[in-house]
Amino acid sequence: VKGCVIFSSGFAETGAEGRAIEDRLRETAARTGIRIIGPNCLGVFNSFSGFYGCFSNTLDRVFPQAGPLSIISQSGAVGSHIYWLTRDRGLGLRYWVSTGNECDVDAAECVSFAAEDPGTKVIALYLEGARNGQRLVSALRRAAALKKPVIALKVGRSEVGAIAAASHTASLAGGDAVYDAVFRACGVYRASSLEELVDVAEVAAQGRFPKGPRLGVVTISGGGGIMVADEADAVGLTLPEMPADAQADLKAVLPFSSPRNPVDITAQAFNDLDLFGRYLDRIVGCGAYDAVIAFFTTVAGSPTMAPKLIEALGKVRESHPDFPIIISMLADAALTRRYADQGYATIADPGRATRAVAALWQLAQGMAPVPDAVPPSPVPAGEYDEVRSRALLSTVGIPVVQGRVATSAGGAVEAWRAAGQPVAMKVAAAAIAHKSDIGGVALGVDGEAAVREHFERLLAAGKRHAKGSAVDGVLISPMVTGAVETIVGVNRDPVFGPVVMFGLGGIFVEVMKDVAFRLAPFDEATAEAMIREIKGFPMLDGVRGRPRADVGALAKALADVSRFAAAAGDSLESLDINPLAVLPVGEGVLALDALVVPARR
Amino acid sequence: VKGCVIFSSGFAETGAEGRAIEDRLRETAARTGIRIIGPNCLGVFNSFSGFYGCFSNTLDRVFPQAGPLSIISQSGAVGSHIYWLTRDRGLGLRYWVSTGNECDVDAAECVSFAAEDPGTKVIALYLEGARNGQRLVSALRRAAALKKPVIALKVGRSEVGAIAAASHTASLAGGDAVYDAVFRACGVYRASSLEELVDVAEVAAQGRFPKGPRLGVVTISGGGGIMVADEADAVGLTLPEMPADAQADLKAVLPFSSPRNPVDITAQAFNDLDLFGRYLDRIVGCGAYDAVIAFFTTVAGSPTMAPKLIEALGKVRESHPDFPIIISMLADAALTRRYADQGYATIADPGRATRAVAALWQLAQGMAPVPDAVPPSPVPAGEYDEVRSRALLSTVGIPVVQGRVATSAGGAVEAWRAAGQPVAMKVAAAAIAHKSDIGGVALGVDGEAAVREHFERLLAAGKRHAKGSAVDGVLISPMVTGAVETIVGVNRDPVFGPVVMFGLGGIFVEVMKDVAFRLAPFDEATAEAMIREIKGFPMLDGVRGRPRADVGALAKALADVSRFAAAAGDSLESLDINPLAVLPVGEGVLALDALVVPARR
């Protein structure tokens, strides 16, 4: 026996006793080499060989039609739901796997298998959580390298959802935002619903991908064009105007049409069915667009109009065999199939059709460059205060504001004089990580008397809270003005390892939750994408007459932090640079405060 | 002839010549009393009388089934699309109207008609823009008063979409955000897609509405429960835990089920179909929920399982005739109809089912209280600088920071001394509305020398820019500290009249676009809802250890502004209070700057 599928539940998902039994299964698999799918799963099926090792009720109706899609689902019922949606739309199936508790074979391994399988062209993945992050990342990157689009629905965004996910298959899921970072890094399209998963799988299976974000729209109704335009704006597609010559051609055909983009054929199409083909051919061929959506709605399903329309579309497809075109239309399954046979993807809803184009464009861009491996360089153990954290950052290339630890009031005054401007004063003691919480920080201190007074106060506060361990003195740094304050953080995700977080200082992170994440390590280009991703980006880009901030230096610092985090690996629990001041263009960045927390060993 | 329908295009949507012809149609209608639908429309149909005054291609397949839904659409093709979606789902139709260019009958009048029509239970509205805002608001309020749910899809959110909408039916649309305010005020549910419009219309037509936001979920798969939980979190529904006694009952039935909520029957349901009914009955009857979603997916469509399931569901419905239950399931049309016949709404996608529950709950809450009419009180004409704007605000009850206009440096020093703290100094001249732009503002000025210096500088700047008209002096006010700065604005929408905008100061409005709108006038409760709606609300609620701001006083100020704006009506072009400082609880609010712009007459 080389493999087995275990349907039964009553394992890790039920508590300690079940977990112990499942652990024995896992050990048995490892010892004997028997591969196990499940337990607590619905099994597998293979539409090519006709093997149905599963108890999905969908099979009491009809057997699957063979095709290019492999479905990998951690939930059996959801996997069945996805399969049924694809079947309803005539999308053929290759492999279907429900992985359940994953005591041996996990979703990542199934992705690897499907990626290497020549018969699989597209992979649909339903995920509640991964246990082995590295394996998932490798599998997804392998699929991207082999040009097998992966569309993933990862659930458990919400707090209740995450708890439900954890109790469902007893998985230890990484933070949900981290999956965004994972999918982004691996070129996976993250769907937000079952329907979107199936929409994108269906159009991706046609193998026609846009080379850019420029969307052309041809419609028999202004209304359809507006809906596409609204959604395009929301998902980052552009709707450039038709070139003047193409507009003139179409105006000549139909003087009262509106051929800017969206291009409205108007209800005149009912009187002259040739218009569908002529308009579509012109907009596809005009060179201004990377994909086209045709809103043909119920007309495409009309038994009196459809035959002629399908014929016209066939000719357009002959002239433009590789151009991605999605038709938003309502027709029965048989008629819809005839459009598919002419090489057209169909999605009923114009908004969903638009999101599918955006998904295709994201998939076409592939995965982020796989970063060079970083040689391990663990963080030295011990307690880190600001002084030691700053020193560590300096060694990895992050510019840090200058600072002097004064051990006497006189030394503090000297440091202030040397700075020649107001200073920040902070108690320096290895045992005190969170200085603000104990009143250990004074900002904008100026004048000899003030410096002396704060020195004594900060030292006293430090001694009161250091609980007997040493207080080194007071760290004195010049105040930095005219900068945009940002926050850079590293956290070790239990599943995916070090993840870098970026956001703007203060309320942007704390109130607006406006942050971006990436897996470490990454390069400067990825860092810049991350910076531009936050909603508050205009703050760095010269909003309200401010000078533009040095985004290039910020990107370099983020990439440097990511390489440091990757090198540190499991030795680093977290890192906070808060704030990282971003100065005007050409002046770089400066870490004004930092805290390294090594992992407890 | 009492009425006519004009299909032809070539009117206002094509330009000046067409507009002139359309104006003649409008005049003819007014003069003769003949009511006109169109031009540039697809016509109307009435499924009860069998009148089909339209050329929708949907009618070449099958005639509509009579039912409770009236569809009103400014676009004929989109109206046909909506009708076909509802027909596919077995939702019967009452009236179908496409209004086109609306030279006489507009969508608002159709809403009024459908609201008064005893045969119409639910109204689906597709809108690109309204010309007569007052008529639309009255119609929607009438529908709400008569308990006829209105679900609206208003398109043209994006810039390209709005331009396309304007060119499509030549309508002068109000700002898109204003429609949110209109729908909110009138108890209309704003759908974000055609599919959502139809989902909500279908469940609303069943007439069972939740009395609160508490959602129970019963599922045969953990995965379905997670998807519902994620979406519920996004749309403001709660998923409280099952009461302990109900959990115990269900644990007794099935020891390895997970009955917290979502309540997972697990695949054991396949072995014991009675579980569906027992679980559903217990969760519906436990008293902890206002609506229930059952994720039965493909199982509900299985020919071997469905008959028993439908029987069980029939019994549950008998025990709980009025409780809203939506089943997320995949089945063919005939089988789906059998669930509907048992009184169950069905929506295939669990996320869409969840959004539909949220929509039902919003509809159940009805419209905002219709505010008392405000007697007209036009804003006196003339030019308003800050001094005059402040004075006007004071007369309508908005607290304004004290200020003195100094006409000499000595007077300025005196005002500063009287304030006893740093002051704001601003040039006061009727001709200078935007003081900052000309360097006419100095903040935090302290000390006699500084006050004198700024006085001279500001006066000079004022004289340079007043272009010969009078400069009254320099307005001096104490600086206000410890407040949260907000922005309150009024703008006259060309369609809906005065609209009040609220947001937090600075980057919250300018970068994050975090604002809320309401039609004027409104009461304090609506104002408070508006304040809590913005993402930055925690800034007023004591985030990061700050004192809580006086939200009650802020709500009163917003309501006062809204009444002022409603009274001013068309005489007010705009009002900006920027900033309106909100002091800690009990200390009220203070307008620190204000600008009234009367309408040009």
Coordinates of C-alpha atoms in Angstrom, one line a residue, chain B residues 35-37 43-44 70-74 95-100 102 104-117 120 123-125 135-136 139-140 143:
Chain B
R35 CA -47.3 61.6 -20.4
I36 CA -44.1 60.5 -22.2
I37 CA -41.7 57.7 -21.3
G43 CA -40.1 51.0 -23.0
V44 CA -42.2 49.4 -20.3
S70 CA -41.1 46.3 -9.8
I71 CA -38.0 47.2 -11.7
I72 CA -37.2 50.8 -12.6
S73 CA -34.2 51.4 -14.7
Q74 CA -32.7 54.5 -16.4
Y95 CA -43.8 46.5 -13.5
W96 CA -40.7 47.0 -15.6
V97 CA -39.9 50.5 -16.8
S98 CA -36.9 51.9 -18.6
T99 CA -37.0 55.7 -18.4
G100 CA -34.2 56.7 -20.9
E102 CA -36.7 61.2 -19.0
D104 CA -41.3 63.8 -18.8
V105 CA -41.7 60.8 -16.6
D106 CA -38.6 60.2 -14.5
A107 CA -37.4 57.4 -12.3
A108 CA -38.5 59.2 -9.2
E109 CA -42.1 59.4 -10.4
C110 CA -42.0 55.6 -11.2
V111 CA -40.8 54.9 -7.7
S112 CA -43.7 56.9 -6.3
F113 CA -46.1 55.0 -8.6
A114 CA -44.7 51.6 -7.6
A115 CA -44.7 52.6 -3.9
E116 CA -48.4 53.3 -4.1
D117 CA -49.2 50.2 -6.2
T120 CA -45.6 46.0 -5.7
I123 CA -38.6 48.1 -5.8
A124 CA -35.3 47.6 -7.7
L125 CA -33.9 50.8 -9.0
R135 CA -38.8 64.5 -6.2
L136 CA -36.5 61.5 -5.8
A139 CA -40.6 59.2 -3.7
L140 CA -38.0 57.2 -1.7
A143 CA -41.8 54.0 -0.3

